[in-house]
Amino acid sequence: MKKTENFGTLLGVLLLSCTLISCQTPAQRNPSSAEVPPDVAPYVQKLYSDKLQAELNKEQLLILKRRQSTPHPHKKDSFPQETREERDYKEMNARQERQLQVVNQSSALAQQRINALRADAPVSVLTSNNESWRKQEQRLEMGSIAEFALRDGQIQRIFKFDRMHAKDYEVQIKNYLISADDPNEERKNEHFDATVTCDGPFRIKKTFSDKKFVAYQKATFRMYDNKYNGDNLRLIPASSVTSCELKAGPAGAPAQFGVRFVEPANPYLDLHNLVEGCLMPRTDNLTGIEKFFLTDKYSSMTCPQAVPSVVNLPEAVDSLKSKAEVLLGQPLPGNFMDLHDPYAPLDFSKAPYFDSIYVSYLVFRADYYGTFMARLLDFHAKRGTKVKILVAGVITLEKDEVLLRKLEAQNPNIQLQELKYKVPSGGSLGDRFDRLHRSMHVKLLLTLSKKEPKNNVAFIGGRNIHDGFIFKKPYDYPRPEMVNYVKGDESFVHWRDFEFKIHDKDFTEKVAAHFLTLWDRDYKTMQFRSINVNVPMASQVSPSYFNSREPLVRHFMSVPYKDDESLIQFYVEMLDSAKKKIMISTPYFRPPAPIVEALERAAGRGVQVTVITRLDLKGDTVDWILSESNKPTVNRLFQQLAIYEYTEPKVILHSKIVLIDDVYSFLGSVNLNKRSFIHDMENGAMIYGAAYNREMTEIYNQYKKDSRLIDDRLKRNYFKAMILGVFDTEF
């Protein structure tokens, strides 16, 4: 329906809808839904588009600000002249002001449409945004002779274009095929003769040349080995290109190697483009955690919704077994894990069909857990399931890299991203240091099926794909390609952690859309788009909204260096909303000052605050300093809060749990340390429901049984304290 439709007609439809809605408000009921007139969605879409453009302008403004603040040696004080960077900054600043005015105008117009909707509960309006807004660069490394060798003259290796929302796209091609077969470095002066053809226009860009070609025209050029030569080779296909072929071989000889570039099928294009308009009722009549649960302040948070149930997975092996059961369609054999063989016989005959599987973890180790999960993902990909795997590049081991790259190389339906922080244009020395440690810490596994809604499952929590999260002791694996903790590939400790799963199509798809915003980020700036826009309604929420017999959930995601560290404010408001009780479990207890102050305020107003943490972090990364990192906060707060040390021998309590007032739970990947709030990408779920909170409280109390109350000041190591002070936000 066009935006120019008569407003009076729309208003009549809205009022009629509101009349019908007002008749459906019994004292106890499930959360209401409203029939939203079709003309509302385009206004939500326009509001989102303007908001996105304002965010992109803001990012460009920051880039220009960094550039124009850089000293210019040729600028003389006696003859002040405006630099190009300063002019660009002023122009962009003016453009940003104009864009913000557009956003405000769009907001006002959308508000006129939406205020007539008298819904007394949140309303989700799904629409889309398919604007091309980002820069994307992929990298192809040709380093394996077997992987890229032609077979009977035919290309075997497939490379997948990843161009969603990309307005500028290119593939950087790195060739190491000569040096891979040259241990004595005798072929430094050799090159390959290479050709590229595409089914649409394309460019071949090298260090000193940039040539255009039309569809099916053959580009010929020399391709050097990047170990010996720094030639910067790039393939830049037009948006209409769906396939390209590169073939190469020794000069004057037939081609021996090749790769085909393809645009992979994508069954969930709609999720890449998803926009959720959250029409949020006023909450003036609410207080406490209920008011916070319906917050409309955060732009990377799904709308509230009810789900049939939330299934907890508190025990160590439960998460692997549960994921395996979802992927196999039946439970694992009882003795399967006792064999310690990820390739032991399995029955795949009942495995359900999925359209897509999305995987995101800080760690995907090539140990038992990782190898087994790779086996399951490979099975589904070979049946046609599109698999996306997102891991943190800064903590990936060499064996992990081999496992994951081989999985991707051998299967055209699998895509892998090792997410690494990019130094922003004009970035400071601090930005360059951040590149070494900023991580992707979002943890989830999602299975998606359009035909079988019951097969849409979301796993969320704090566990990684790592043997330490399922086994209490390391195992000496006979397979040399697997990470072997017994032989010293990495230190080993058991992590007691927590995950949950939700079987629900709508929730899983919205979390998937969140995941895809990280996947579809801007390559240069790390900019990502939120999936939602929050629009307040004029009507008040009904208190009976919280009488739902089903849990109410919202998924939240944070990229601190892009969302102004909004996770800090999120936690402050969450803790400030508590009236009676706060229960926290965290392996690291070193939050930013505003969160420490919120805990002190809670204790000051009589809220019972309990924290369970760990002091001995032996076995963790840089454990010698991490075991010191929790002490300052404990020493500041132990007389105001009930702080417990988890003492189970050789086990690190790794669960990230916040429980408030017997009805609210926040669970996910967020540690209570400065890293999570300032540096790392994080995710979590807000879950409202008294019955579910009781389950979580039982789990929490089990942790408490294995803990001791800290009732005295902890002794500090001042050398370690000095290091913590220097690298303050990294811990």
XYZ file of C-alpha atoms in Angstrom:
731
model
C 0.000 0.000 0.000
C 1.431 3.419 -0.947
C 2.461 5.972 1.661
C 0.156 8.552 0.092
C -2.990 6.641 1.043
C -5.669 8.776 2.624
C -4.871 9.317 6.305
C -8.512 9.416 7.313
C -9.161 5.956 5.889
C -6.103 4.621 7.695
C -7.166 6.229 10.960
C -10.550 4.545 10.685
C -8.941 1.169 10.157
C -6.615 1.771 13.081
C -9.443 2.751 15.407
C -11.472 -0.287 14.367
C -8.456 -2.505 15.090
C -8.000 -0.864 18.461
C -11.661 -1.421 19.346
C -11.295 -5.110 18.600
C -8.065 -5.273 20.598
C -9.617 -3.568 23.622
C -12.178 -6.342 23.858
C -9.449 -8.958 24.346
C -7.967 -8.004 27.696
C -8.970 -10.555 30.340
C -7.328 -10.527 33.777
C -5.046 -13.433 32.950
C -3.990 -14.151 29.400
C -1.077 -14.738 27.126
C 0.574 -11.638 25.640
C -1.793 -9.987 23.200
C -1.071 -9.403 19.555
C -2.583 -6.726 17.374
C -3.591 -6.708 13.741
C -1.416 -3.914 12.423
C -2.783 -2.023 9.426
C -0.591 -2.662 6.377
C 0.347 0.998 6.003
C 2.257 0.961 9.289
C 5.045 -1.307 8.009
C 6.302 1.108 5.319
C 6.606 3.854 7.923
C 8.592 1.547 10.181
C 10.730 0.660 7.174
C 11.332 4.332 6.341
C 12.144 5.145 9.943
C 14.640 2.283 10.043
C 16.233 3.282 6.736
C 16.732 6.857 7.943
C 18.123 5.591 11.238
C 20.570 3.283 9.447
C 21.745 6.084 7.191
C 22.289 8.317 10.219
C 24.400 5.567 11.818
C 26.478 5.196 8.643
C 26.954 8.959 8.475
C 28.050 8.952 12.101
C 30.656 6.291 11.314
C 32.024 8.309 8.387
C 32.054 11.382 10.595
C 34.210 9.552 13.144
C 36.622 8.494 10.395
C 36.937 12.061 9.135
C 37.296 13.364 12.675
C 40.215 11.021 13.292
C 41.823 12.059 10.011
C 41.381 15.788 10.459
C 42.811 15.644 13.972
C 46.051 14.112 12.624
C 48.842 16.744 12.516
C 49.815 18.005 9.060
C 53.505 18.860 8.784
C 52.935 21.228 5.834
C 50.272 23.306 7.572
C 51.915 26.532 8.819
C 50.437 28.434 11.727
C 51.326 31.775 10.134
C 49.220 30.964 7.072
C 46.351 28.830 8.375
C 44.639 26.911 5.600
C 41.754 24.504 5.871
C 42.885 20.975 5.007
C 40.834 18.663 2.797
C 40.142 16.453 5.837
C 38.801 19.447 7.766
C 36.562 20.492 4.875
C 35.271 16.942 4.487
C 34.611 16.810 8.206
C 32.578 20.006 8.154
C 30.562 18.826 5.149
C 29.883 15.433 6.732
C 28.973 17.079 10.030
C 26.399 19.226 8.231
C 25.118 16.169 6.363
C 24.743 14.292 9.651
C 22.731 17.168 11.113
C 20.418 17.088 8.092
C 20.053 13.317 8.355
C 19.140 13.539 12.029
C 16.442 16.052 11.099
C 15.124 13.556 8.533
C 15.087 10.847 11.222
C 13.136 13.102 13.559
C 10.643 13.942 10.799
C 10.225 10.268 9.918
C 9.790 9.460 13.582
C 7.091 12.096 13.988
C 5.220 10.868 10.911
C 5.476 7.241 12.000
C 4.333 8.275 15.446
C 1.145 9.778 14.012
C 0.337 6.449 12.391
C 1.204 4.344 15.409
C -0.312 6.424 18.205
C -3.765 5.474 17.029
C -2.983 1.804 17.699
C -4.239 1.287 21.243
C -2.473 -2.011 21.906
C -1.751 -2.722 25.593
C 1.186 -5.044 24.825
C 4.264 -4.866 22.593
C 3.576 -5.332 18.894
C 6.162 -6.681 16.455
C 6.023 -5.360 12.888
C 8.305 -7.266 10.508
C 9.555 -5.545 7.399
C 12.850 -5.479 5.491
C 15.771 -3.352 4.401
C 17.876 -4.503 1.451
C 20.014 -1.391 0.963
C 23.589 -1.900 -0.188
C 25.610 0.004 2.363
C 28.834 -1.805 3.276
C 32.264 -2.589 1.901
C 33.211 -6.237 1.740
C 36.559 -7.809 1.002
C 37.101 -11.555 1.020
C 40.476 -13.238 0.944
C 41.343 -16.390 -0.988
C 44.607 -18.106 -0.071
C 45.785 -20.647 -2.634
C 48.198 -22.644 -0.519
C 47.219 -26.292 -0.856
C 48.352 -28.015 -4.059
C 45.912 -30.899 -3.592
C 43.020 -28.578 -2.852
C 43.443 -26.377 -5.947
C 44.729 -28.968 -8.417
C 42.582 -29.578 -11.500
C 41.175 -33.082 -11.872
C 40.881 -34.235 -15.486
C 41.122 -30.574 -16.386
C 38.160 -29.677 -14.162
C 38.129 -27.245 -11.250
C 37.432 -28.814 -7.852
C 37.855 -25.896 -5.440
C 34.825 -23.650 -4.879
C 35.029 -20.170 -3.381
C 31.774 -18.566 -2.194
C 31.004 -14.903 -2.869
C 29.660 -13.201 0.258
C 28.148 -9.944 -1.031
C 24.961 -9.373 0.958
C 24.371 -5.610 1.380
C 27.769 -4.890 -0.222
C 28.023 -1.818 -2.437
C 31.792 -2.307 -2.862
C 33.062 -5.868 -3.132
C 36.346 -7.518 -4.067
C 38.277 -10.754 -3.538
C 41.940 -10.502 -2.602
C 43.778 -13.484 -4.103
C 46.944 -14.725 -2.421
C 48.922 -17.379 -4.302
C 51.322 -19.643 -2.391
C 51.255 -22.632 -4.759
C 54.818 -22.124 -6.000
C 56.374 -21.702 -2.543
C 54.288 -24.605 -1.178
C 56.267 -26.945 -3.455
C 59.615 -25.157 -3.095
C 61.293 -26.050 0.244
C 64.699 -24.819 -0.965
C 63.326 -21.561 -2.399
C 64.723 -22.266 -5.851
C 61.672 -20.958 -7.745
C 61.552 -17.377 -6.471
C 61.631 -15.922 -9.957
C 58.881 -18.109 -11.388
C 55.305 -17.041 -12.005
C 52.068 -18.637 -13.169
C 50.196 -17.745 -16.328
C 46.645 -17.149 -15.155
C 43.242 -16.530 -16.734
C 39.928 -15.356 -15.309
C 36.483 -15.394 -16.940
C 33.145 -14.353 -15.441
C 29.518 -14.482 -16.558
C 29.276 -10.704 -16.171
C 31.498 -7.616 -16.150
C 34.531 -7.724 -13.847
C 37.859 -6.088 -13.112
C 41.297 -7.498 -12.402
C 43.233 -5.140 -10.198
C 46.937 -5.571 -9.522
C 49.469 -3.384 -7.769
C 50.095 -1.200 -10.829
C 47.114 -1.951 -13.077
C 43.330 -2.018 -13.076
C 41.649 -3.504 -16.166
C 37.973 -3.949 -17.026
C 36.509 -6.964 -18.825
C 33.056 -7.817 -20.185
C 31.132 -11.023 -19.645
C 32.980 -14.180 -20.795
C 36.008 -12.162 -21.898
C 39.221 -13.895 -20.847
C 41.556 -11.889 -18.659
C 45.174 -13.071 -18.884
C 47.942 -12.004 -16.532
C 50.941 -13.172 -14.566
C 50.239 -14.460 -11.069
C 53.185 -14.356 -8.705
C 53.727 -16.226 -5.450
C 52.990 -13.933 -2.529
C 55.742 -15.385 -0.389
C 58.226 -14.084 -2.917
C 56.346 -11.181 -4.453
C 53.929 -8.700 -2.923
C 51.739 -8.265 -5.998
C 48.293 -7.192 -4.808
C 45.895 -9.231 -6.977
C 42.150 -8.543 -6.676
C 39.067 -9.786 -8.490
C 36.233 -7.231 -8.516
C 33.039 -8.718 -9.995
C 30.031 -6.585 -10.922
C 26.895 -7.153 -8.854
C 25.364 -9.097 -11.765
C 28.151 -11.713 -11.734
C 27.161 -15.107 -10.341
C 30.187 -17.172 -11.385
C 33.878 -16.749 -12.266
C 36.710 -19.166 -12.995
C 40.424 -18.738 -12.369
C 42.940 -21.147 -13.871
C 46.711 -20.994 -13.507
C 49.843 -22.985 -14.158
C 53.560 -22.707 -14.903
C 54.468 -20.259 -17.653
C 54.011 -21.783 -21.103
C 52.331 -24.954 -19.773
C 48.660 -25.988 -19.533
C 46.780 -24.861 -16.433
C 47.233 -27.131 -13.416
C 45.298 -25.269 -10.735
C 41.966 -23.539 -10.510
C 39.123 -22.189 -8.439
C 35.507 -21.409 -9.245
C 33.874 -18.375 -7.627
C 30.121 -18.756 -7.155
C 27.176 -16.968 -5.601
C 25.823 -19.626 -3.196
C 22.114 -20.249 -2.815
C 20.723 -18.597 0.304
C 17.406 -19.871 1.692
C 17.240 -17.058 4.240
C 17.717 -13.862 2.267
C 14.763 -12.493 4.223
C 16.699 -12.808 7.487
C 19.671 -10.904 6.069
C 17.219 -8.067 5.328
C 14.953 -8.427 8.368
C 13.809 -5.316 10.205
C 11.683 -5.644 13.310
C 9.664 -2.642 14.350
C 8.964 -2.854 18.078
C 5.825 -0.881 18.822
C 6.225 -0.454 22.566
C 3.416 0.664 24.892
C 4.135 3.205 27.600
C 5.315 1.789 30.912
C 4.533 4.725 33.232
C 2.321 2.401 35.257
C 5.121 -0.126 35.819
C 8.096 -0.204 38.150
C 11.020 -2.489 38.768
C 12.170 -5.274 36.499
C 8.878 -5.326 34.556
C 9.476 -1.753 33.453
C 13.055 -2.585 32.471
C 12.021 -5.699 30.523
C 9.913 -3.482 28.238
C 12.677 -0.934 27.682
C 12.780 0.711 24.251
C 16.237 2.266 24.636
C 18.409 -0.337 22.952
C 18.678 -0.763 19.213
C 20.061 -4.289 19.044
C 17.351 -6.087 20.970
C 14.457 -8.168 19.683
C 10.879 -7.345 20.603
C 9.393 -9.173 23.586
C 7.688 -12.433 22.698
C 6.357 -15.536 24.393
C 7.963 -18.923 23.712
C 6.566 -22.355 24.600
C 9.415 -23.169 26.976
C 13.071 -22.644 27.790
C 15.010 -25.892 28.326
C 18.021 -25.638 30.617
C 21.245 -27.556 29.971
C 23.224 -27.153 33.206
C 25.260 -30.360 33.148
C 28.561 -30.623 31.305
C 27.683 -33.206 28.661
C 24.063 -32.102 28.236
C 24.869 -29.385 25.709
C 26.763 -31.694 23.352
C 24.159 -34.453 23.656
C 21.295 -32.023 23.126
C 22.892 -30.427 20.065
C 23.668 -33.878 18.677
C 20.073 -34.978 19.216
C 18.748 -31.939 17.342
C 21.155 -32.573 14.453
C 20.685 -36.374 14.389
C 16.955 -36.494 15.114
C 17.591 -39.025 17.901
C 19.699 -39.335 21.070
C 23.354 -40.309 20.928
C 24.057 -43.969 21.778
C 24.571 -44.335 25.519
C 28.264 -45.235 25.302
C 29.182 -42.935 22.409
C 31.082 -40.331 24.406
C 32.863 -42.975 26.488
C 34.668 -44.082 23.319
C 36.376 -40.670 22.939
C 36.192 -41.183 19.179
C 34.353 -38.429 17.277
C 34.184 -40.735 14.247
C 32.582 -43.707 16.051
C 29.603 -45.234 14.154
C 26.416 -43.154 14.189
C 22.915 -43.579 12.815
C 22.060 -40.596 10.582
C 18.855 -42.136 9.206
C 16.538 -39.952 11.309
C 18.454 -36.699 10.856
C 16.023 -33.852 10.047
C 16.503 -31.609 7.043
C 17.526 -28.025 7.719
C 17.712 -25.091 5.348
C 20.479 -23.408 7.351
C 22.638 -23.897 10.429
C 24.422 -20.931 12.029
C 27.291 -21.419 14.484
C 29.010 -18.692 16.523
C 31.591 -19.314 19.261
C 34.701 -17.711 20.681
C 36.413 -21.119 20.469
C 35.812 -23.993 18.035
C 38.618 -26.380 19.023
C 39.787 -29.260 16.867
C 39.469 -31.587 19.874
C 36.787 -34.237 20.474
C 33.936 -31.719 20.771
C 34.966 -29.654 17.743
C 35.784 -32.623 15.523
C 32.457 -34.244 16.366
C 30.526 -31.040 15.654
C 32.427 -30.605 12.370
C 31.359 -34.145 11.422
C 27.688 -33.341 12.041
C 27.874 -30.022 10.180
C 29.620 -31.708 7.246
C 26.853 -34.315 7.032
C 24.120 -31.687 6.846
C 26.049 -29.512 4.386
C 26.494 -32.472 2.057
C 22.680 -32.851 2.068
C 22.251 -29.235 0.997
C 22.051 -27.328 4.288
C 23.736 -23.916 4.146
C 26.119 -23.670 7.104
C 27.739 -20.471 8.389
C 30.446 -20.698 11.052
C 31.677 -17.579 12.876
C 34.658 -17.851 15.242
C 37.084 -15.455 16.906
C 40.319 -15.172 14.975
C 42.480 -14.061 17.911
C 42.211 -17.352 19.832
C 42.109 -19.936 17.018
C 44.846 -22.583 17.145
C 46.635 -23.916 14.061
C 44.825 -27.258 14.297
C 41.483 -25.446 14.609
C 42.318 -23.504 11.476
C 43.144 -26.688 9.568
C 39.898 -28.384 10.671
C 37.657 -25.439 9.816
C 39.376 -24.446 6.564
C 39.297 -28.051 5.357
C 35.616 -28.266 6.255
C 34.925 -25.149 4.194
C 37.199 -26.070 1.284
C 35.670 -29.520 0.829
C 32.057 -28.391 1.012
C 30.488 -25.642 -1.128
C 27.624 -25.294 1.372
C 29.858 -24.266 4.277
C 31.090 -20.712 4.829
C 33.579 -19.721 7.507
C 34.501 -16.356 8.976
C 37.301 -15.836 11.486
C 36.281 -12.487 12.853
C 39.172 -10.178 13.657
C 38.947 -6.563 14.730
C 39.969 -4.127 12.006
C 41.885 -0.991 12.924
C 39.669 1.956 11.889
C 40.866 4.456 9.327
C 42.922 7.042 11.154
C 42.993 4.771 14.196
C 45.259 5.480 17.165
C 48.010 3.390 18.703
C 45.400 2.136 21.159
C 43.238 0.932 18.245
C 46.207 -1.018 16.926
C 46.700 -2.647 20.292
C 42.977 -3.485 20.456
C 43.399 -5.435 17.224
C 45.447 -7.996 19.152
C 42.781 -8.877 21.692
C 39.271 -7.725 20.754
C 37.136 -10.826 20.286
C 33.916 -12.114 18.875
C 32.367 -13.580 22.070
C 28.814 -14.244 20.808
C 27.858 -17.874 21.532
C 24.982 -19.628 19.828
C 23.963 -22.515 17.599
C 20.852 -22.133 15.423
C 19.060 -24.666 13.234
C 16.507 -23.345 10.734
C 13.872 -25.099 8.656
C 11.058 -23.436 6.734
C 9.060 -26.645 6.237
C 9.416 -28.023 9.772
C 8.973 -25.248 12.374
C 9.681 -27.715 15.197
C 13.243 -28.008 13.869
C 13.963 -24.320 14.497
C 16.099 -24.408 17.642
C 18.307 -21.806 19.343
C 21.107 -22.763 21.754
C 22.431 -19.803 23.778
C 24.788 -19.626 26.737
C 28.387 -19.393 27.873
C 29.938 -22.631 26.631
C 32.475 -22.898 23.845
C 33.043 -25.860 21.536
C 35.952 -27.158 23.599
C 36.592 -30.396 25.514
C 37.014 -28.455 28.748
C 33.282 -27.720 28.714
C 32.246 -31.395 28.577
C 35.051 -33.460 30.125
C 36.658 -33.170 33.544
C 39.948 -34.661 32.386
C 41.892 -34.467 29.110
C 42.180 -37.508 26.863
C 45.206 -38.623 24.855
C 43.799 -38.791 21.326
C 45.630 -41.022 18.833
C 44.677 -38.790 15.888
C 47.503 -36.251 15.325
C 45.170 -33.705 13.682
C 43.179 -33.309 16.914
C 44.114 -30.871 19.690
C 45.740 -33.007 22.391
C 45.784 -31.430 25.844
C 47.730 -34.363 27.335
C 50.604 -33.681 24.920
C 50.581 -29.965 25.629
C 48.770 -28.458 22.624
C 46.955 -26.237 25.136
C 46.388 -26.115 28.892
C 43.285 -27.901 30.150
C 40.774 -27.132 32.861
C 37.118 -28.049 33.301
C 34.695 -25.163 32.875
C 31.366 -25.480 34.673
C 28.998 -23.503 32.496
C 25.413 -23.149 31.375
C 23.321 -23.132 28.203
C 19.657 -23.272 27.320
C 17.678 -24.065 24.194
C 14.420 -22.753 22.793
C 12.328 -24.558 20.181
C 10.497 -21.708 18.491
C 10.490 -20.607 14.856
C 9.990 -16.873 15.396
C 12.570 -16.530 18.171
C 15.179 -18.618 16.346
C 14.762 -16.613 13.155
C 15.139 -13.300 14.986
C 18.299 -14.505 16.732
C 19.504 -15.705 13.314
C 18.889 -12.211 11.939
C 21.013 -10.878 14.810
C 23.783 -13.319 13.926
C 23.639 -12.235 10.286
C 24.205 -8.587 11.208
C 27.642 -9.643 12.479
C 28.201 -11.791 9.405
C 27.225 -8.919 7.089
C 29.345 -6.275 8.826
C 31.384 -3.686 6.938
C 34.838 -5.137 6.277
C 36.693 -1.843 6.698
C 34.905 -0.181 9.602
C 33.375 -3.176 11.452
C 30.056 -1.323 11.253
C 27.020 -3.570 11.652
C 23.333 -2.831 11.486
C 20.854 -3.482 14.260
C 17.749 -5.391 13.210
C 15.172 -3.353 15.057
C 13.735 0.094 15.497
C 11.776 0.904 18.655
C 8.684 3.075 18.315
C 6.701 4.053 21.435
C 2.915 3.908 21.377
C 0.609 6.283 23.200
C -1.229 3.558 25.091
C -0.171 2.110 28.425
C 0.903 -1.510 28.829
C -1.481 -3.743 30.720
C 0.072 -5.144 33.929
C -1.581 -8.451 33.030
C 0.905 -8.740 30.165
C 3.282 -10.310 32.661
C 0.753 -12.983 33.665
C 1.744 -15.072 30.680
C 1.994 -18.777 31.407
C 4.819 -18.930 28.874
C 8.260 -17.359 29.324
C 8.710 -13.945 27.724
C 12.061 -13.499 25.970
C 14.189 -10.858 24.253
C 17.579 -11.420 22.623
C 20.220 -8.717 23.059
C 23.517 -8.203 21.262
C 26.368 -5.801 21.952
C 29.304 -4.490 19.924
C 30.689 -1.970 22.443
C 32.932 0.026 20.111
C 29.999 0.558 17.729
C 27.048 1.022 20.093
C 28.689 3.472 22.529
C 29.183 0.716 25.124
C 25.431 0.442 25.617
C 25.862 -2.859 27.485
C 27.124 -0.866 30.478
C 23.955 1.195 30.618
C 21.896 -1.945 30.040
C 23.395 -3.575 33.146
C 23.114 -0.411 35.221
C 19.404 -0.056 34.446
C 18.830 -3.772 34.964
C 20.463 -3.724 38.400
C 18.816 -0.431 39.356
C 15.422 -1.999 38.644
C 15.814 -4.706 41.327
C 13.609 -4.348 44.398
C 14.327 -7.462 46.455
C 17.029 -9.742 45.148
C 19.959 -9.944 42.722
C 21.854 -13.209 42.171
C 24.933 -13.169 39.921
C 27.278 -15.883 38.718
C 30.407 -14.816 36.808
C 33.934 -16.207 36.387
C 35.383 -12.686 36.245
C 34.244 -9.963 38.629
C 35.831 -6.737 37.444
C 32.997 -4.682 35.905
C 33.219 -1.027 34.848
C 32.705 1.548 37.606
C 29.024 2.371 36.746
C 28.074 -1.285 37.306
C 29.995 -1.465 40.590
C 28.143 1.666 41.695
C 24.793 0.127 40.653
C 25.553 -2.898 42.864
C 26.362 -0.569 45.748
C 23.108 1.334 45.209
C 21.176 -1.929 45.226
C 22.723 -2.989 48.519
C 22.123 0.495 49.908
C 18.384 0.333 49.247
C 18.078 -3.075 50.926
C 18.287 -5.402 47.927
C 19.824 -8.774 48.805
C 22.780 -9.064 46.404
C 24.674 -12.346 46.020
C 27.656 -12.890 43.731
C 29.411 -16.201 43.045
C 32.789 -15.895 41.334
C 36.128 -17.683 41.176
C 39.469 -16.533 42.530
C 41.696 -19.427 41.464
C 41.589 -19.310 37.648
C 44.435 -21.759 37.057
C 44.114 -23.256 33.584
C 42.562 -20.124 32.078
C 44.369 -17.990 29.500
C 46.992 -15.833 31.308
C 45.718 -17.349 34.563
C 48.602 -15.813 36.532
C 47.087 -12.366 36.105
C 43.401 -13.330 35.918
C 43.599 -14.872 39.402
C 44.442 -11.386 40.632
C 41.850 -9.521 38.559
C 38.760 -10.226 40.694
C 40.316 -9.160 43.992
C 39.895 -5.346 43.771
C 36.133 -5.545 43.235
C 35.752 -8.224 45.904
C 37.678 -6.086 48.395
C 35.510 -3.066 47.609
C 32.184 -4.880 47.887
C 32.505 -7.901 50.207
C 31.163 -5.962 53.221
C 28.125 -4.712 51.253
C 27.256 -7.800 49.193
C 27.312 -11.529 49.852
C 30.252 -12.588 47.671
C 31.105 -16.284 47.378
C 34.182 -17.989 45.980
C 33.429 -21.109 43.952
C 35.738 -23.794 45.351
C 35.118 -27.033 43.415
C 38.662 -28.375 42.839
C 40.138 -28.026 39.341
C 36.918 -26.485 38.026
C 36.303 -22.900 36.892
C 32.741 -21.675 37.298
C 32.139 -20.064 33.908
C 28.358 -19.479 33.978
C 27.146 -15.944 33.267
C 23.845 -15.581 35.121
C 21.841 -12.646 36.504
C 18.607 -13.407 38.397
C 16.397 -10.592 39.711
C 13.351 -10.524 42.003
C 12.372 -14.179 41.449
C 10.944 -13.475 37.973
C 13.729 -12.280 35.670
C 16.820 -14.006 34.236
C 19.549 -12.668 31.959
C 21.719 -15.405 30.480
C 24.335 -15.539 27.755
C 27.970 -14.792 27.002
C 28.510 -11.624 29.081
C 31.214 -11.788 31.746
C 31.267 -9.170 34.495
C 34.663 -7.866 33.425
C 35.671 -4.782 31.499
C 36.486 -6.776 28.347
C 32.841 -7.751 27.843
C 31.572 -4.207 28.244
C 34.287 -2.321 26.354
C 35.859 -4.660 23.796
C 34.060 -7.913 22.971
C 30.962 -8.725 20.921
C 28.432 -10.290 23.289
C 24.914 -11.701 23.336
C 22.320 -12.763 25.867
C 18.636 -13.343 26.467
C 16.277 -11.632 28.872
C 13.775 -14.195 30.136
C 10.762 -13.152 32.231
C 8.840 -15.849 34.077
C 8.579 -16.923 37.728
C 8.527 -20.658 36.966
C 11.648 -20.432 34.835
C 13.390 -18.258 37.418
C 12.736 -20.950 40.033
C 14.593 -23.461 37.846
C 17.489 -21.058 37.488
C 17.530 -20.401 41.238
C 17.907 -24.141 41.886
C 20.905 -24.241 39.551
C 22.354 -21.167 41.243
C 21.916 -22.672 44.698
C 23.842 -25.754 43.552
C 26.736 -23.462 42.688
C 26.409 -21.889 46.106
C 26.777 -25.273 47.848
C 30.241 -25.583 46.294
C 31.241 -22.084 47.391
C 32.500 -20.275 50.480
C 31.489 -16.828 51.719
C 34.297 -14.286 51.435
C 34.297 -12.440 54.763
C 37.722 -10.853 54.823
C 39.852 -8.639 52.605
C 41.899 -10.513 50.008
C 45.659 -10.117 49.911
C 46.887 -8.331 46.781
C 49.973 -8.926 44.673
C 51.120 -5.405 43.908
C 53.218 -6.346 40.867
C 50.145 -7.969 39.273
C 48.020 -5.036 40.438
C 50.351 -2.691 38.561
C 49.967 -4.757 35.361
C 46.191 -4.702 35.761
C 46.348 -0.943 36.069
C 48.352 -0.571 32.865
C 46.143 -2.931 30.838
C 42.997 -1.907 32.678
C 40.227 -2.582 30.148
C 41.673 -5.858 28.825
C 40.666 -7.717 32.013
